[in-house]
Amino acid sequence: MTPPTIEVVTPDQAQILADLHAGSIDPPWNREAFASLLGQPGVLGLLARGDGGPAGFILLRQAADEAEILTLAVGPAKRRCGIGKILLSEAISRLSGLGVQRLFLEVADDNAAALALYRQAGFSQVGRRPDYYRRAGQGAANALVLEKRL
Ligand SMILES: CC(C)(COP(=O)(O)OP(=O)(O)OC[C@H]1O[C@@H](n2cnc3c(N)ncnc32)[C@H](O)[C@@H]1OP(=O)(O)O)[C@@H](O)C(=O)NCCC(=O)NCCS
């Protein structure tokens, strides 16, 4: 596979993020939600584009020397090709350059793929929120709070 190109997302690309999210997260966020987030200070989106078009994205929010991953999604047909790892690595590199020292995220404790990705990238658990996620198709899930020191 040709390595994807990574570009900074602009608010007018909110529908692309909503489309990728719809195939990845339950419940998905819509175009308006992404447009609103992308208009907020400190929010940065990175979009991976492959041969077939948009393949995945990561959305981050920075506040001083801390940041959080708001969401990360790779289209189902593009998974296990290294795109999630590339997006995470690019995000970490950019945040480091902006002076961020601690990066946080929340992930469902039954999301094996994401947990493996984050652990491989050096994140460790710093908290747990019982029944944090309410999902349409499944029961509630606990959230794990992970941190990586940059
Ligand atoms: C989690 C997600 C972003 C991973 O994206 P991806 O492009 O498939 O991940 P990569 O190919 O870069 O994989 C990197 C590492 O993550 C781990 N990983 C990824 N998918 C995995 C899976 N299905 N099972 C186990 N480990 C997995 C592996 O350690 C992998 O490294 P390896 O290929 O060397 O074994 C993708 O599965 C996704 O979009 N899932 C739905 C949305 C989601 O859960 N987002 C995270 C919310 S916190």
XYZ file of N, CA, C and O and ligand atoms in Angstrom:
648
model
N 0.841 -1.207 0.000
C 0.000 0.000 0.000
C 0.870 1.248 0.000
O 1.842 1.319 0.734
N 0.511 2.235 -0.821
C 1.216 3.520 -0.796
C 0.918 4.207 0.528
O -0.245 4.245 0.942
N 1.944 4.755 1.211
C 1.665 5.437 2.475
C 0.669 6.569 2.262
O 0.707 7.248 1.230
N -0.230 6.779 3.202
C -1.219 7.850 3.034
C -0.567 9.219 3.170
O 0.486 9.353 3.793
N -1.192 10.218 2.581
C -0.777 11.597 2.841
C -1.583 12.082 4.041
O -2.714 11.635 4.273
N -0.983 12.982 4.805
C -1.655 13.523 5.994
C -1.861 15.015 5.784
O -0.905 15.736 5.448
N -3.092 15.469 5.957
C -3.373 16.903 5.810
C -4.151 17.416 7.015
O -4.857 16.646 7.683
N -4.007 18.707 7.288
C -4.769 19.331 8.375
C -6.205 19.539 7.887
O -6.432 20.027 6.779
N -7.164 19.139 8.708
C -8.585 19.230 8.333
C -9.068 20.669 8.483
O -8.740 21.347 9.463
N -9.875 21.113 7.545
C -10.516 22.420 7.633
C -12.013 22.215 7.930
O -12.562 21.137 7.646
N -12.681 23.240 8.519
C -14.089 23.046 8.898
C -14.983 22.602 7.738
O -15.959 21.872 7.954
N -14.645 22.989 6.499
C -15.506 22.587 5.380
C -15.350 21.099 5.033
O -16.051 20.590 4.163
N -14.444 20.404 5.731
C -14.293 18.951 5.507
C -15.028 18.141 6.588
O -14.809 16.933 6.712
N -15.901 18.812 7.344
C -16.595 18.137 8.446
C -17.393 16.919 7.973
O -17.473 15.911 8.680
N -17.963 16.985 6.773
C -18.757 15.845 6.287
C -17.881 14.609 6.060
O -18.324 13.467 6.290
N -16.641 14.829 5.638
C -15.722 13.692 5.430
C -15.492 12.979 6.765
O -15.511 11.751 6.849
N -15.297 13.771 7.817
C -15.073 13.171 9.133
C -16.336 12.437 9.606
O -16.253 11.330 10.157
N -17.494 13.054 9.379
C -18.755 12.414 9.794
C -18.939 11.076 9.071
O -19.379 10.091 9.674
N -18.597 11.028 7.783
C -18.748 9.785 7.019
C -17.830 8.695 7.560
O -18.236 7.532 7.707
N -16.586 9.055 7.863
C -15.642 8.067 8.407
C -16.086 7.618 9.800
O -16.004 6.438 10.142
N -16.589 8.560 10.587
C -17.033 8.251 11.946
C -18.218 7.286 11.917
O -18.306 6.378 12.751
N -19.136 7.504 10.946
C -20.359 6.689 10.879
C -20.036 5.209 10.716
O -20.779 4.350 11.193
N -18.931 4.896 10.065
C -18.569 3.489 9.882
C -17.711 2.947 11.009
O -17.269 1.803 10.959
N -17.476 3.767 12.045
C -16.476 3.373 13.041
C -16.921 3.481 14.485
O -16.453 2.714 15.325
N -17.768 4.457 14.818
C -18.071 4.750 16.222
C -19.585 4.718 16.446
O -20.341 5.223 15.621
N -20.009 4.152 17.550
C -21.430 4.088 17.927
C -21.612 4.813 19.265
O -21.075 4.350 20.277
N -22.365 5.940 19.325
C -23.042 6.612 18.215
C -22.074 7.565 17.492
O -21.209 8.169 18.134
N -22.224 7.699 16.163
C -21.331 8.597 15.413
C -21.677 10.066 15.636
O -22.807 10.386 16.020
N -20.726 10.942 15.397
C -20.976 12.391 15.452
C -21.313 12.862 14.041
O -20.748 12.372 13.065
N -22.221 13.849 13.946
C -22.634 14.300 12.618
C -21.778 15.484 12.121
O -20.875 15.960 12.818
N -22.079 15.930 10.911
C -21.312 17.004 10.281
C -21.289 18.261 11.141
O -20.248 18.892 11.315
N -22.445 18.607 11.715
C -22.524 19.829 12.524
C -21.609 19.731 13.742
O -20.957 20.710 14.118
N -21.580 18.571 14.341
C -20.725 18.387 15.529
C -19.260 18.574 15.159
O -18.494 19.246 15.869
N -18.846 17.991 14.019
C -17.447 18.142 13.616
C -17.144 19.581 13.217
O -16.072 20.112 13.532
N -18.064 20.225 12.506
C -17.831 21.621 12.091
C -17.676 22.502 13.319
O -16.802 23.385 13.364
N -18.502 22.277 14.328
C -18.416 23.069 15.552
C -17.077 22.854 16.255
O -16.403 23.807 16.655
N -16.678 21.588 16.376
C -15.394 21.299 17.035
C -14.233 21.914 16.273
O -13.316 22.508 16.866
N -14.262 21.784 14.951
C -13.137 22.288 14.142
C -13.024 23.804 14.189
O -11.968 24.357 13.866
N -14.108 24.470 14.598
C -14.070 25.930 14.713
C -13.579 26.411 16.069
O -13.419 27.610 16.287
N -13.343 25.471 16.991
C -12.936 25.868 18.346
C -11.424 26.024 18.443
O -10.679 25.274 17.807
N -10.973 26.968 19.282
C -9.532 27.141 19.445
C -8.903 25.900 20.075
O -9.517 25.254 20.926
N -7.722 25.548 19.605
C -6.993 24.413 20.168
C -7.354 23.076 19.566
O -6.749 22.063 19.902
N -8.370 23.058 18.678
C -8.767 21.781 18.067
C -8.039 21.606 16.732
O -8.000 22.523 15.906
N -7.452 20.433 16.568
C -6.693 20.114 15.355
C -7.160 18.767 14.823
O -7.243 17.789 15.574
N -7.458 18.717 13.533
C -7.810 17.453 12.891
C -6.772 17.111 11.840
O -6.299 17.992 11.112
N -6.418 15.836 11.750
C -5.502 15.361 10.708
C -6.223 14.281 9.919
O -6.776 13.346 10.511
N -6.196 14.406 8.602
C -6.891 13.467 7.719
C -5.866 12.677 6.915
O -4.965 13.265 6.317
N -6.028 11.350 6.906
C -5.167 10.486 6.078
C -5.904 10.186 4.786
O -7.059 9.765 4.806
N -5.224 10.411 3.682
C -5.798 10.129 2.366
C -4.974 9.051 1.687
O -3.756 9.182 1.592
N -5.639 8.013 1.217
C -4.942 6.976 0.471
C -5.330 7.039 -0.991
O -5.950 8.021 -1.430
N -5.002 5.981 -1.720
C -5.329 5.933 -3.147
C -6.834 6.088 -3.383
O -7.265 6.719 -4.341
N -7.623 5.517 -2.480
C -9.074 5.540 -2.672
C -9.776 6.717 -2.031
O -10.987 6.703 -1.894
N -9.022 7.731 -1.585
C -9.658 8.895 -0.953
C -9.455 8.880 0.553
O -8.541 8.224 1.061
N -10.314 9.599 1.293
C -10.152 9.696 2.744
C -10.177 8.317 3.402
O -11.080 7.512 3.139
N -9.176 8.053 4.250
C -9.052 6.725 4.844
C -9.233 6.747 6.354
O -9.635 5.744 6.943
N -8.921 7.868 6.987
C -9.038 7.935 8.444
C -8.660 9.317 8.930
O -8.150 10.140 8.170
N -8.950 9.560 10.209
C -8.616 10.872 10.777
C -8.442 10.762 12.282
O -8.891 9.803 12.917
N -7.781 11.793 12.824
C -7.660 11.936 14.270
C -8.013 13.372 14.606
O -7.675 14.298 13.847
N -8.734 13.542 15.714
C -9.148 14.882 16.144
C -8.612 15.104 17.557
O -8.828 14.262 18.447
N -7.934 16.229 17.757
C -7.221 16.516 19.005
C -7.640 17.860 19.545
O -8.013 18.754 18.777
N -7.534 18.000 20.874
C -7.743 19.322 21.463
C -6.584 19.609 22.407
O -6.295 18.808 23.297
N -5.945 20.753 22.191
C -4.816 21.153 23.023
C -5.228 22.293 23.950
O -5.944 23.217 23.560
N -4.776 22.222 25.207
C -4.935 23.330 26.155
C -3.610 23.441 26.908
O -3.252 22.545 27.672
N -2.869 24.493 26.630
C -1.546 24.705 27.237
C -0.650 23.488 26.971
O -0.535 23.074 25.818
N -0.085 22.870 28.022
C 0.849 21.759 27.767
C 0.175 20.387 27.872
O 0.842 19.379 28.009
N -1.177 20.383 27.800
C -1.895 19.110 27.773
C -2.758 19.039 26.513
O -3.156 20.070 25.973
N -3.042 17.818 26.075
C -3.929 17.636 24.919
C -4.692 16.338 25.100
O -4.302 15.477 25.907
N -5.806 16.223 24.368
C -6.572 14.976 24.396
C -6.918 14.568 22.975
O -7.070 15.417 22.091
N -7.038 13.267 22.798
C -7.537 12.747 21.528
C -9.055 12.695 21.659
O -9.586 11.952 22.493
N -9.743 13.499 20.855
C -11.203 13.530 20.913
C -11.790 12.307 20.223
O -12.753 11.714 20.696
N -11.227 11.960 19.089
C -11.654 10.746 18.393
C -10.619 10.370 17.339
O -9.832 11.216 16.890
N -10.668 9.108 16.964
C -9.752 8.548 15.960
C -10.523 7.471 15.223
O -11.163 6.621 15.868
N -10.502 7.498 13.911
C -11.232 6.473 13.149
C -10.539 6.208 11.821
O -10.072 7.137 11.154
N -10.506 4.936 11.463
C -10.019 4.518 10.143
C -11.165 3.749 9.488
O -11.819 2.913 10.142
N -11.441 4.045 8.227
C -12.528 3.365 7.512
C -12.334 1.851 7.561
O -11.205 1.366 7.468
N -13.447 1.094 7.726
C -13.338 -0.364 7.898
C -12.476 -1.058 6.835
O -11.727 -1.980 7.151
N -12.571 -0.606 5.593
C -11.821 -1.281 4.519
C -10.332 -0.947 4.543
O -9.548 -1.576 3.822
N -9.944 0.033 5.344
C -8.542 0.490 5.350
C -7.800 0.096 6.621
O -6.676 0.545 6.851
N -8.452 -0.681 7.463
C -7.824 -1.003 8.762
C -6.720 -2.049 8.617
O -6.654 -2.770 7.661
N -5.880 -2.105 9.623
C -4.743 -3.029 9.724
C -3.737 -2.794 8.607
O -3.050 -3.711 8.177
N -3.647 -1.563 8.126
C -2.641 -1.202 7.126
C -1.673 -0.173 7.692
O -0.869 0.401 6.951
N -1.776 0.125 8.968
C -0.848 1.079 9.583
C -1.323 2.518 9.605
O -0.600 3.403 10.070
N -2.545 2.786 9.123
C -3.017 4.180 9.043
C -3.263 4.769 10.429
O -2.884 5.920 10.709
N -3.867 3.983 11.328
C -4.078 4.472 12.700
C -2.752 4.822 13.352
O -2.622 5.861 14.010
N -1.772 3.966 13.162
C -0.451 4.197 13.754
C 0.185 5.465 13.172
O 0.766 6.274 13.895
N 0.047 5.665 11.867
C 0.616 6.854 11.225
C -0.074 8.127 11.740
O 0.581 9.121 12.061
N -1.398 8.087 11.851
C -2.138 9.265 12.346
C -1.725 9.600 13.784
O -1.510 10.766 14.126
N -1.600 8.572 14.612
C -1.228 8.792 16.007
C 0.201 9.349 16.102
O 0.469 10.297 16.855
N 1.064 8.788 15.334
C 2.457 9.234 15.360
C 2.587 10.685 14.865
O 3.310 11.498 15.454
N 1.866 11.017 13.808
C 1.892 12.393 13.286
C 1.300 13.363 14.311
O 1.804 14.464 14.511
N 0.225 12.940 14.973
C -0.387 13.795 15.992
C 0.595 14.047 17.133
O 0.770 15.193 17.579
N 1.248 12.998 17.602
C 2.203 13.128 18.712
C 3.345 14.042 18.316
O 3.776 14.910 19.085
N 3.827 13.883 17.114
C 4.933 14.721 16.647
C 4.520 16.207 16.594
O 5.255 17.081 17.059
N 3.333 16.475 16.078
C 2.869 17.872 16.009
C 2.621 18.452 17.392
O 2.957 19.600 17.669
N 2.011 17.664 18.268
C 1.729 18.161 19.618
C 3.028 18.413 20.384
O 3.144 19.407 21.111
N 4.005 17.533 20.220
C 5.307 17.746 20.861
C 5.892 19.071 20.417
O 6.419 19.837 21.230
N 5.784 19.329 19.124
C 6.315 20.578 18.575
C 5.591 21.812 19.105
O 6.131 22.925 19.079
N 4.378 21.622 19.596
C 3.598 22.740 20.156
C 3.790 22.856 21.666
O 3.121 23.648 22.329
N 4.665 22.025 22.221
C 4.962 22.121 23.657
C 4.089 21.264 24.550
O 4.137 21.392 25.776
N 3.290 20.373 23.952
C 2.436 19.506 24.767
C 3.299 18.458 25.476
O 4.204 17.869 24.878
N 3.016 18.244 26.762
C 3.790 17.274 27.550
C 2.986 16.051 27.940
O 3.556 15.000 28.208
N 1.651 16.196 28.012
C 0.825 15.050 28.414
C -0.362 14.927 27.457
O -1.087 15.895 27.240
N -0.513 13.733 26.906
C -1.606 13.468 25.957
C -2.535 12.419 26.571
O -2.079 11.361 27.023
N -3.839 12.731 26.601
C -4.841 11.861 27.228
C -5.854 11.362 26.194
O -6.036 11.984 25.126
N -6.548 10.315 26.539
C -7.686 9.856 25.731
C -8.553 8.950 26.579
O -8.118 8.452 27.624
N -9.783 8.741 26.118
C -10.691 7.767 26.723
C -10.991 6.708 25.684
O -11.194 7.038 24.507
N -11.043 5.476 26.124
C -11.320 4.373 25.199
C -12.149 3.326 25.930
O -11.934 3.093 27.132
N -13.103 2.714 25.215
C -13.916 1.663 25.836
C -13.027 0.477 26.193
O -12.148 0.093 25.411
N -13.299 -0.112 27.354
C -12.398 -1.183 27.806
C -12.560 -2.474 27.019
O -11.781 -3.404 27.205
N -13.577 -2.532 26.115
C -13.705 -3.713 25.257
C -13.244 -3.441 23.821
O -13.474 -4.243 22.926
N -12.588 -2.308 23.603
C -12.104 -1.956 22.258
C -10.669 -2.462 22.099
O -9.692 -1.727 22.260
N -10.573 -3.754 21.770
C -9.251 -4.403 21.739
C -8.314 -3.760 20.724
O -7.114 -3.595 20.992
N -8.847 -3.393 19.550
C -7.984 -2.836 18.503
C -7.373 -1.515 18.956
O -6.158 -1.295 18.848
N -8.221 -0.629 19.479
C -7.717 0.688 19.900
C -6.769 0.554 21.090
O -5.722 1.209 21.140
N -7.113 -0.323 22.032
C -6.241 -0.503 23.203
C -4.868 -1.012 22.768
O -3.833 -0.553 23.270
N -4.851 -1.929 21.809
C -3.561 -2.445 21.324
C -2.768 -1.337 20.645
O -1.550 -1.198 20.854
N -3.446 -0.535 19.846
C -2.772 0.583 19.157
C -2.165 1.554 20.180
O -0.995 1.947 20.069
N -2.959 1.944 21.169
C -2.486 2.938 22.142
C -1.371 2.371 23.023
O -0.404 3.055 23.338
N -1.507 1.119 23.420
C -0.463 0.532 24.287
C 0.831 0.417 23.508
O 1.910 0.695 24.036
N 0.718 0.035 22.240
C 1.918 -0.065 21.400
C 2.593 1.302 21.273
O 3.809 1.392 21.162
N 1.782 2.363 21.310
C 2.323 3.734 21.161
C 2.820 4.304 22.492
O 3.270 5.450 22.539
N 2.719 3.518 23.573
C 3.301 3.970 24.843
C 2.332 4.610 25.817
O 2.750 5.221 26.799
N 1.022 4.470 25.567
C 0.031 4.997 26.521
C -0.122 4.025 27.684
O -0.008 2.800 27.498
N -0.433 4.553 28.873
C -0.739 3.691 30.010
C -1.983 4.205 30.725
O -2.326 5.398 30.644
N -2.647 3.301 31.444
C -3.929 3.633 32.077
C -3.711 4.493 33.310
O -2.881 4.181 34.161
N -4.518 5.588 33.404
C -4.453 6.448 34.591
C -5.826 6.613 35.245
O -5.948 7.297 36.254
N -6.868 6.017 34.655
C -8.199 6.145 35.251
C -9.182 5.202 34.588
O -8.881 4.575 33.562
N -10.370 5.117 35.207
C -11.437 4.243 34.690
C -12.772 4.877 35.033
O -12.972 5.312 36.177
N -13.676 4.962 34.045
C -15.002 5.548 34.270
C -16.066 4.486 33.999
O -16.335 4.178 32.833
N -16.700 3.958 35.050
C -17.686 2.876 34.863
C -18.889 3.340 34.040
O -19.385 4.456 34.229
N -19.351 2.480 33.150
C -20.560 2.713 32.336
C -20.538 4.068 31.623
O -21.570 4.738 31.502
N -19.412 4.479 31.164
C -19.241 5.807 30.555
C -19.882 5.884 29.168
O -20.437 6.898 28.796
N -19.787 4.797 28.400
C -20.321 4.804 27.034
C -21.694 4.144 26.993
O -21.881 3.050 27.523
N -22.652 4.818 26.354
C -23.991 4.248 26.126
C -24.116 4.012 24.630
O -24.158 4.968 23.856
N -24.156 2.767 24.198
C -24.135 2.470 22.775
C -25.444 1.834 22.351
O -26.017 1.033 23.103
N -25.876 2.184 21.132
C -27.180 1.720 20.662
C -27.207 0.200 20.524
O -28.131 -0.456 20.972
N -26.193 -0.343 19.895
C -26.214 -1.763 19.560
C -25.786 -2.685 20.684
O -26.064 -3.870 20.648
N -25.108 -2.164 21.689
C -24.553 -3.014 22.748
C -24.885 -2.390 24.096
O -25.463 -1.337 24.175
N -24.481 -3.045 25.151
C -24.689 -2.484 26.478
C -23.702 -1.355 26.739
O -22.913 -0.988 25.886
N -23.782 -0.811 27.966
C -22.847 0.243 28.362
C -21.443 -0.345 28.456
O -21.273 -1.549 28.635
N -20.462 0.537 28.306
C -19.070 0.083 28.439
C -18.320 1.048 29.338
O -18.622 2.245 29.379
N -17.355 0.514 30.046
C -16.493 1.353 30.871
C -15.485 2.073 29.978
O -15.064 1.540 28.962
N -15.100 3.275 30.397
C -14.024 3.982 29.695
C -12.746 3.844 30.501
O -12.758 3.956 31.730
N -11.650 3.609 29.808
C -10.333 3.686 30.424
C -9.733 5.019 30.012
O -9.861 5.437 28.849
N -9.121 5.706 30.957
C -8.412 6.945 30.643
C -6.936 6.586 30.507
O -6.346 5.995 31.430
N -6.376 6.892 29.344
C -4.969 6.586 29.078
C -4.178 7.872 28.938
O -4.719 8.900 28.494
N -2.923 7.800 29.278
C -2.039 8.965 29.175
C -0.715 8.556 28.558
O -0.218 7.450 28.809
N -0.157 9.483 27.784
C 1.223 9.321 27.306
C 1.972 10.614 27.588
O 1.468 11.691 27.260
N 3.127 10.509 28.211
C 3.969 11.697 28.420
C 4.833 11.867 27.187
O 5.511 10.944 26.766
N 4.772 13.066 26.600
C 5.487 13.302 25.335
C 6.888 13.840 25.611
O 7.149 14.422 26.636
C -8.542 1.577 16.320
C -8.304 1.907 14.835
C -8.248 3.424 14.656
C -6.955 1.292 14.417
O -6.663 1.755 13.106
P -5.816 0.866 12.084
O -5.398 1.733 10.956
O -6.549 -0.374 11.754
O -4.547 0.467 12.993
P -3.093 0.088 12.481
O -3.187 -0.752 11.239
O -2.258 1.300 12.410
O -2.603 -0.852 13.671
C -1.618 -0.410 14.594
C -1.576 -1.388 15.757
O -2.822 -1.373 16.462
C -3.133 -2.694 16.883
N -4.357 -3.125 16.219
C -5.039 -2.476 15.240
N -6.157 -3.157 14.929
C -6.175 -4.250 15.709
C -7.086 -5.320 15.855
N -8.207 -5.419 15.117
N -6.805 -6.271 16.778
C -5.704 -6.207 17.533
N -4.777 -5.199 17.442
C -5.027 -4.244 16.545
C -1.967 -3.564 16.514
O -1.066 -3.536 17.597
C -1.400 -2.835 15.333
O -0.044 -3.078 15.129
P 0.399 -4.304 14.155
O -0.379 -4.150 12.879
O 1.855 -4.070 14.013
O 0.018 -5.533 14.879
C -9.430 1.271 13.930
O -9.574 -0.092 14.268
C -10.767 1.970 14.063
O -11.032 2.968 13.404
N -11.634 1.410 14.923
C -12.978 1.978 15.117
C -12.927 3.336 15.795
C -12.217 3.295 17.122
O -12.319 2.342 17.902
N -11.464 4.374 17.398
C -10.733 4.549 18.651
C -11.602 5.251 19.635
S -10.689 5.589 21.127
